[in-house]
Coordinates of C-alpha atoms in Angstrom, one line a residue:
X1 CA 0.0 0.0 0.0
X2 CA 1.3 3.5 -0.9
X3 CA 1.7 5.5 2.4
X4 CA -0.5 8.4 1.0
X5 CA -3.4 6.0 0.7
X6 CA -2.8 5.1 4.4
X7 CA -3.0 8.8 5.2
X8 CA -6.4 9.1 3.4
X9 CA -7.7 6.0 5.2
X10 CA -6.6 7.3 8.5
X11 CA -8.3 10.7 7.9
X12 CA -11.4 9.0 6.9
X13 CA -11.4 6.8 10.0
X14 CA -10.8 9.9 12.2
X15 CA -13.7 11.6 10.4
X16 CA -16.3 9.1 11.6
X17 CA -18.4 11.4 13.9
X18 CA -18.9 9.1 16.9
X19 CA -20.5 11.8 19.1
X20 CA -22.8 13.1 16.3
X21 CA -23.9 9.6 15.6
X22 CA -24.6 8.9 19.3
X23 CA -26.6 12.1 19.6
X24 CA -28.6 11.5 16.3
X25 CA -29.5 8.0 17.6
X26 CA -31.2 9.8 20.6
X27 CA -32.8 12.5 18.3
X28 CA -30.3 15.2 19.5
X29 CA -28.0 17.4 17.6
X30 CA -25.1 17.7 20.0
X31 CA -23.7 20.8 18.2
X32 CA -26.7 22.6 19.6
X33 CA -26.6 21.3 23.1
X34 CA -24.2 21.8 26.0
X35 CA -20.9 23.2 24.9
X36 CA -21.7 22.3 21.2
X37 CA -18.6 20.2 20.9
X38 CA -18.7 16.8 19.4
X39 CA -16.6 15.1 22.0
X40 CA -17.0 12.6 24.8
X41 CA -17.2 15.3 27.5
X42 CA -20.2 17.0 26.0
X43 CA -21.8 13.7 25.2
X44 CA -21.5 12.8 28.9
X45 CA -23.0 16.0 30.0
X46 CA -26.0 15.8 27.6
X47 CA -26.6 12.0 27.2
X48 CA -25.1 10.6 30.3
X49 CA -21.7 9.3 31.3
X50 CA -22.4 5.8 29.9
X51 CA -22.9 7.1 26.4
X52 CA -19.9 9.3 26.9
X53 CA -17.7 6.4 27.7
X54 CA -18.8 4.6 24.5
X55 CA -18.0 7.7 22.4
X56 CA -14.6 8.1 24.3
X57 CA -13.6 4.6 23.4
X58 CA -14.8 4.9 19.7
X59 CA -12.9 8.2 19.4
X60 CA -9.7 6.5 20.8
X61 CA -10.1 3.6 18.4
X62 CA -10.2 6.0 15.5
X63 CA -6.7 7.0 16.5
X64 CA -5.3 3.7 17.7
X65 CA -6.4 1.4 14.9
X66 CA -4.8 3.4 11.9
X67 CA -1.5 3.7 13.8
X68 CA -1.4 0.0 14.8
X69 CA -2.5 -1.5 11.5
X70 CA -1.7 0.7 8.5
X71 CA 2.2 0.8 8.9
X72 CA 2.3 -2.9 8.5
X73 CA 0.8 -2.5 5.0
X74 CA 3.2 0.3 3.9
X75 CA 5.8 -0.8 1.4
X76 CA 8.0 2.3 1.3
X77 CA 9.7 4.6 3.7
X78 CA 10.1 4.3 7.5
X79 CA 7.1 2.7 9.3
X80 CA 7.7 4.7 12.5
X81 CA 7.4 8.0 10.6
X82 CA 4.3 6.9 8.6
X83 CA 2.7 5.7 11.9
X84 CA 3.0 9.2 13.2
X85 CA 1.6 10.6 9.9
X86 CA -1.4 8.3 10.1
X87 CA -2.0 9.4 13.7
X88 CA -1.9 13.0 12.7
X89 CA -4.4 12.4 9.8
X90 CA -6.7 10.6 12.2
X91 CA -6.7 13.5 14.6
X92 CA -7.3 16.0 11.8
X93 CA -10.2 13.9 10.7
X94 CA -11.8 14.0 14.1
X95 CA -11.3 17.8 14.3
X96 CA -12.3 18.6 10.7
X97 CA -14.5 15.5 9.7
X98 CA -15.2 15.3 6.0
X99 CA -18.5 13.5 6.8
X100 CA -19.6 16.8 8.5
X101 CA -18.3 18.9 5.6
X102 CA -15.2 19.7 7.6
X103 CA -17.0 21.4 10.5
X104 CA -18.2 20.6 13.9
X105 CA -15.6 18.0 15.0
X106 CA -14.2 17.5 18.4
X107 CA -11.1 18.9 20.0
X108 CA -9.0 15.8 19.2
X109 CA -8.0 14.8 22.7
X110 CA -9.5 11.3 22.8
X111 CA -8.3 10.5 19.2
X112 CA -4.8 11.7 20.1
X113 CA -4.9 9.5 23.2
X114 CA -5.7 6.6 21.0
X115 CA -2.8 7.5 18.7
X116 CA -0.3 7.6 21.6
X117 CA -1.7 4.5 23.1
X118 CA -0.5 2.8 19.9
X119 CA 2.7 4.8 19.5
X120 CA 4.0 4.8 23.1
X121 CA 1.9 2.9 25.5
X122 CA 3.8 3.5 28.7
X123 CA 4.0 7.3 28.3
X124 CA 0.4 7.3 27.4
X125 CA -0.5 5.5 30.6
X126 CA 1.6 8.0 32.6
X127 CA -0.2 10.8 31.0
X128 CA -3.6 9.3 31.8
X129 CA -2.6 9.0 35.5
X130 CA -2.1 12.8 35.4
X131 CA -5.4 13.2 33.6
X132 CA -7.5 11.2 36.0
X133 CA -5.7 12.7 39.0
X134 CA -6.4 16.3 37.9
X135 CA -9.9 15.5 36.8
X136 CA -10.7 13.9 40.2
X137 CA -9.2 16.8 42.2
X138 CA -10.6 19.6 40.2
X139 CA -13.5 18.1 38.0
X140 CA -12.3 20.3 35.2
X141 CA -11.9 18.0 32.2
X142 CA -10.3 20.8 30.1
X143 CA -7.5 21.3 32.8
X144 CA -7.0 17.5 33.0
X145 CA -6.7 17.3 29.3
X146 CA -4.1 20.2 29.2
X147 CA -2.2 18.6 32.1
X148 CA -2.0 15.2 30.4
X149 CA -0.9 16.8 27.1
X150 CA 2.0 18.5 28.9
X151 CA 3.0 15.2 30.7
X152 CA 3.0 13.2 27.4
X153 CA 6.2 14.5 25.8
X154 CA 8.0 14.6 29.2
X155 CA 7.1 10.9 29.7
X156 CA 8.1 10.1 26.1
X157 CA 11.4 11.8 26.5
X158 CA 12.2 9.9 29.7
X159 CA 11.1 6.7 27.9
X160 CA 13.1 7.1 24.7
X161 CA 15.8 9.6 25.7
X162 CA 15.6 10.9 22.1
X163 CA 14.4 14.4 21.2
X164 CA 14.7 13.6 17.5
X165 CA 12.4 10.7 17.5
X166 CA 9.2 11.1 15.5
X167 CA 7.0 10.2 18.4
X168 CA 8.6 12.8 20.7
X169 CA 8.3 15.5 18.0
X170 CA 4.7 14.5 17.4
X171 CA 3.9 14.7 21.1
X172 CA 5.3 18.3 21.3
X173 CA 3.1 19.3 18.4
X174 CA 0.2 17.7 20.1
X175 CA 0.7 19.8 23.1
X176 CA 0.5 23.0 21.0
X177 CA -2.5 21.6 19.1
X178 CA -4.3 20.7 22.4
X179 CA -3.7 24.1 23.9
X180 CA -4.8 25.9 20.7
X181 CA -8.0 23.9 20.6
X182 CA -8.7 24.7 24.3
X183 CA -7.9 28.4 24.2
X184 CA -11.5 29.2 25.0
X185 CA -11.5 26.8 27.9
X186 CA -8.2 28.3 29.2
X187 CA -9.9 31.8 29.2
X188 CA -12.8 30.4 31.2
X189 CA -10.5 28.7 33.6
X190 CA -8.7 32.0 34.1
X191 CA -11.9 33.8 34.8
X192 CA -13.3 31.0 37.0
X193 CA -16.2 30.4 34.5
X194 CA -15.3 26.9 33.3
X195 CA -17.9 24.2 33.9
X196 CA -17.1 21.3 36.2
X197 CA -17.7 17.8 35.1
X198 CA -20.5 15.8 36.8
X199 CA -21.5 12.2 36.3
X200 CA -25.1 13.3 36.7
X201 CA -27.0 13.7 33.5
X202 CA -28.5 17.1 32.9
X203 CA -32.3 17.1 33.2
X204 CA -34.7 19.5 31.5

């Protein structure tokens, strides 16, 4: 398989709008409910945490499967570099899904988590410890996501000891990407206006 075909496949996989599908199955357009974001956090707030977990796992698989499977089919180039490229394509698909005309995707955190689960499982789990610790202590999912993103390249560097590795470089770019996509959340956190996460489903 030509690597560029793999990039297209990864992008299409990332474009599957898991949250949008979950909402439509319940007769709800999540782009008009809660935060309006098509991510697992908004799904949990609007549809309940059980559905949120399903969407979270689906979004992670969109990142993990292309990275784990597609490099094995590539016939040219370095598989490690293409694995990162496939991961980036999947994340871009989630954020700008072609199936929603390039609009209304999620922020890419869950799909990026799936990508790095496949690329660097131990640093990924270390970053998730940070995520759940911050989420449990503060109940700010956005702050937990930002903290986990910062921890990821640190853990990868400690794991590989190589600042030139494609995985480390990708992790640094992911930090910038996550912070950019959370700039509105950062503003609300600074003003004390960010919503705290609750396992309780919102009622009308």
